Amino acid sequence: MTVGVLALQGDFREHREMLEQIGAPVVEVRLPKHLAQVERLIIPGGESTTIGRLLAIYDLLDPIRRRAGRDLAIWGTCAGAILLARTVLDARVAGQEVLGVMDITVRRNAFGRQLDSFEAALDMPVIGDEALDAVFIRAPKIEALGEGVEALATLADGSYAAARQGR
């Protein structure tokens, strides 16, 4: 099972390195031909507007949309969650390119500026029994879950830090 890491912008190297450390076959996805080699895809943090534009430029939007939820499981962190969301609040650019394949509502930069960054311990039983150390730097917040979307981690204010729809 090969894992792709979207490698257009953002912290893709860190994701690739972690996958390599655990022995997972990994491909950096920059073009549709790379996407065709993977069964799983990680969309990393970065700048969601930039990544969305690059997805369009490199003709990856439609191939990812077509495969999402069928033969491609996708994990989005930070900007990746924004790109997966069907509804994005506080979009930097009107008409921001997103994949829109997950029935969630996400607010960009929900916790404020970089100065407002924080760390939190998240309970995510789907990953393991130990709390996960999560870092929130200009992070989005999942404000609403659509039908069939399961919360995987909840913040103290009741908003969601992680969610799953399907696989």
Coordinates of C-alpha atoms in Angstrom, one line a residue:
M1 CA 0.0 0.0 0.0
T2 CA 1.8 3.1 -1.2
V3 CA 1.2 6.4 0.5
G4 CA 1.5 9.6 -1.5
V5 CA 2.4 13.0 0.1
L6 CA 1.2 16.0 -1.8
A7 CA 4.5 17.8 -2.4
L8 CA 3.5 21.1 -4.0
Q9 CA 4.1 23.4 -0.9
G10 CA 4.1 23.1 2.8
D11 CA 5.6 20.6 5.2
F12 CA 5.5 17.6 2.9
R13 CA 9.2 16.6 3.7
E14 CA 8.3 16.0 7.4
H15 CA 5.4 13.7 6.4
R16 CA 7.6 11.8 3.9
E17 CA 10.4 11.3 6.4
M18 CA 8.0 10.0 9.1
L19 CA 6.5 7.5 6.6
E20 CA 10.0 6.4 5.6
Q21 CA 11.0 5.9 9.3
I22 CA 8.2 3.4 9.7
G23 CA 9.0 1.6 6.4
A24 CA 6.0 2.7 4.4
P25 CA 6.4 3.0 0.7
V26 CA 6.0 6.7 -0.1
V27 CA 5.7 8.8 -3.3
E28 CA 5.9 12.6 -3.5
V29 CA 2.8 13.6 -5.5
R30 CA 3.4 16.5 -7.8
L31 CA 1.6 15.4 -11.0
P32 CA -1.4 13.1 -11.9
K33 CA 1.1 10.4 -12.9
H34 CA 2.4 10.3 -9.3
L35 CA -1.2 10.2 -7.9
A36 CA -1.9 7.1 -10.0
Q37 CA 0.8 5.2 -8.0
V38 CA -0.8 5.7 -4.6
E39 CA -3.7 4.2 -2.6
R40 CA -3.4 6.8 0.3
L41 CA -2.7 10.5 0.2
I42 CA -1.6 13.0 2.8
I43 CA -2.2 16.6 2.1
P44 CA 0.1 18.5 4.5
G45 CA 0.0 21.8 6.2
G46 CA 1.2 24.9 4.4
E47 CA -0.7 27.8 2.8
S48 CA -4.1 26.5 1.6
T49 CA -4.6 29.2 -1.0
T50 CA -1.2 28.5 -2.6
I51 CA -1.7 24.7 -2.5
G52 CA -5.1 25.1 -4.1
R53 CA -3.7 27.2 -6.9
L54 CA -0.9 24.6 -7.5
L55 CA -3.4 21.8 -7.5
A56 CA -5.2 23.5 -10.3
I57 CA -2.0 24.4 -12.2
Y58 CA -0.7 20.8 -12.0
D59 CA -4.1 19.3 -13.0
L60 CA -4.5 17.4 -9.7
L61 CA -7.9 18.8 -8.5
D62 CA -10.2 16.6 -10.7
P63 CA -8.1 13.4 -10.3
I64 CA -8.1 13.7 -6.5
R65 CA -11.8 14.5 -6.5
R66 CA -12.6 11.5 -8.7
R67 CA -10.7 9.1 -6.5
A68 CA -11.6 10.5 -3.1
G69 CA -13.6 8.1 -1.0
R70 CA -13.5 5.4 -3.7
D71 CA -10.0 4.1 -4.1
L72 CA -8.1 6.9 -2.4
A73 CA -8.1 7.5 1.3
I74 CA -7.0 11.0 2.2
W75 CA -5.6 12.6 5.4
G76 CA -5.4 16.3 5.5
T77 CA -3.5 18.2 8.2
C78 CA -4.0 22.0 8.7
A79 CA -4.1 23.4 5.1
G80 CA -5.0 19.8 4.0
A81 CA -8.1 19.9 6.1
I82 CA -9.1 23.3 4.6
L83 CA -8.6 21.8 1.1
L84 CA -10.7 18.8 1.9
A85 CA -13.6 20.8 3.3
R86 CA -16.8 21.5 1.4
T87 CA -17.2 24.8 3.2
V88 CA -14.4 27.2 4.0
L89 CA -15.0 30.3 6.2
D90 CA -12.7 33.3 6.1
A91 CA -11.2 32.2 2.8
R92 CA -8.3 34.4 1.9
V93 CA -9.4 34.7 -1.7
A94 CA -13.0 34.5 -2.9
G95 CA -13.4 31.4 -4.9
Q96 CA -10.4 29.7 -3.3
E97 CA -9.7 26.4 -5.0
V98 CA -10.5 23.5 -2.7
L99 CA -11.2 19.8 -3.2
G100 CA -14.5 20.0 -1.4
V101 CA -14.7 16.3 -0.8
M102 CA -15.5 16.2 2.9
D103 CA -18.7 17.4 4.4
I104 CA -17.1 19.7 7.0
T105 CA -17.1 23.5 7.6
V106 CA -13.6 24.8 8.4
R107 CA -12.5 28.3 9.5
R108 CA -9.1 29.3 8.3
N109 CA -6.7 30.8 10.9
A110 CA -9.4 30.2 13.6
F111 CA -7.1 30.8 16.6
G112 CA -5.5 34.0 15.4
R113 CA -2.1 35.0 14.2
Q114 CA 1.2 33.1 14.6
L115 CA 1.7 34.8 17.9
D116 CA -1.4 33.0 19.2
S117 CA 0.0 29.6 18.4
F118 CA -0.4 26.9 21.0
E119 CA 0.1 23.2 21.8
A120 CA -2.6 20.8 23.0
A121 CA -2.8 17.2 24.0
L122 CA -5.5 15.5 21.9
D123 CA -7.1 12.2 22.7
M124 CA -7.4 10.3 19.4
P125 CA -8.3 6.7 20.2
V126 CA -8.4 5.9 16.4
I127 CA -4.6 6.5 16.4
G128 CA -3.6 5.1 19.8
D129 CA -4.2 5.2 23.6
E130 CA -1.7 8.0 24.3
A131 CA -2.6 11.6 23.9
L132 CA -1.2 13.2 20.7
D133 CA 0.8 16.4 21.1
A134 CA -0.7 18.8 18.5
V135 CA 0.7 22.1 17.5
F136 CA -1.7 24.8 16.3
I137 CA 0.1 27.5 14.3
R138 CA -2.4 29.7 12.4
A139 CA -4.5 26.6 12.4
P140 CA -8.0 26.0 11.0
K141 CA -10.8 24.8 13.2
I142 CA -13.5 22.3 12.1
E143 CA -16.7 24.1 13.1
A144 CA -19.3 21.8 11.8
L145 CA -19.6 18.2 10.7
G146 CA -22.0 17.1 8.0
E147 CA -24.0 13.9 7.9
G148 CA -21.8 10.8 8.1
V149 CA -18.8 12.7 9.4
E150 CA -17.3 11.4 12.7
A151 CA -15.4 13.5 15.2
L152 CA -12.0 12.0 16.0
A153 CA -10.6 14.7 18.3
T154 CA -12.4 17.6 20.1
L155 CA -10.9 20.8 21.5
A156 CA -11.8 22.3 24.8
D157 CA -14.1 24.8 23.1
G158 CA -16.2 22.0 21.6
S159 CA -14.8 22.5 18.1
Y160 CA -13.2 19.6 16.2
A161 CA -9.5 19.1 15.6
A162 CA -9.9 16.0 13.5
A163 CA -12.7 14.2 11.7
R164 CA -13.3 11.3 9.4
Q165 CA -15.8 10.7 6.6
G166 CA -15.8 7.2 5.3
R167 CA -12.3 5.8 5.3

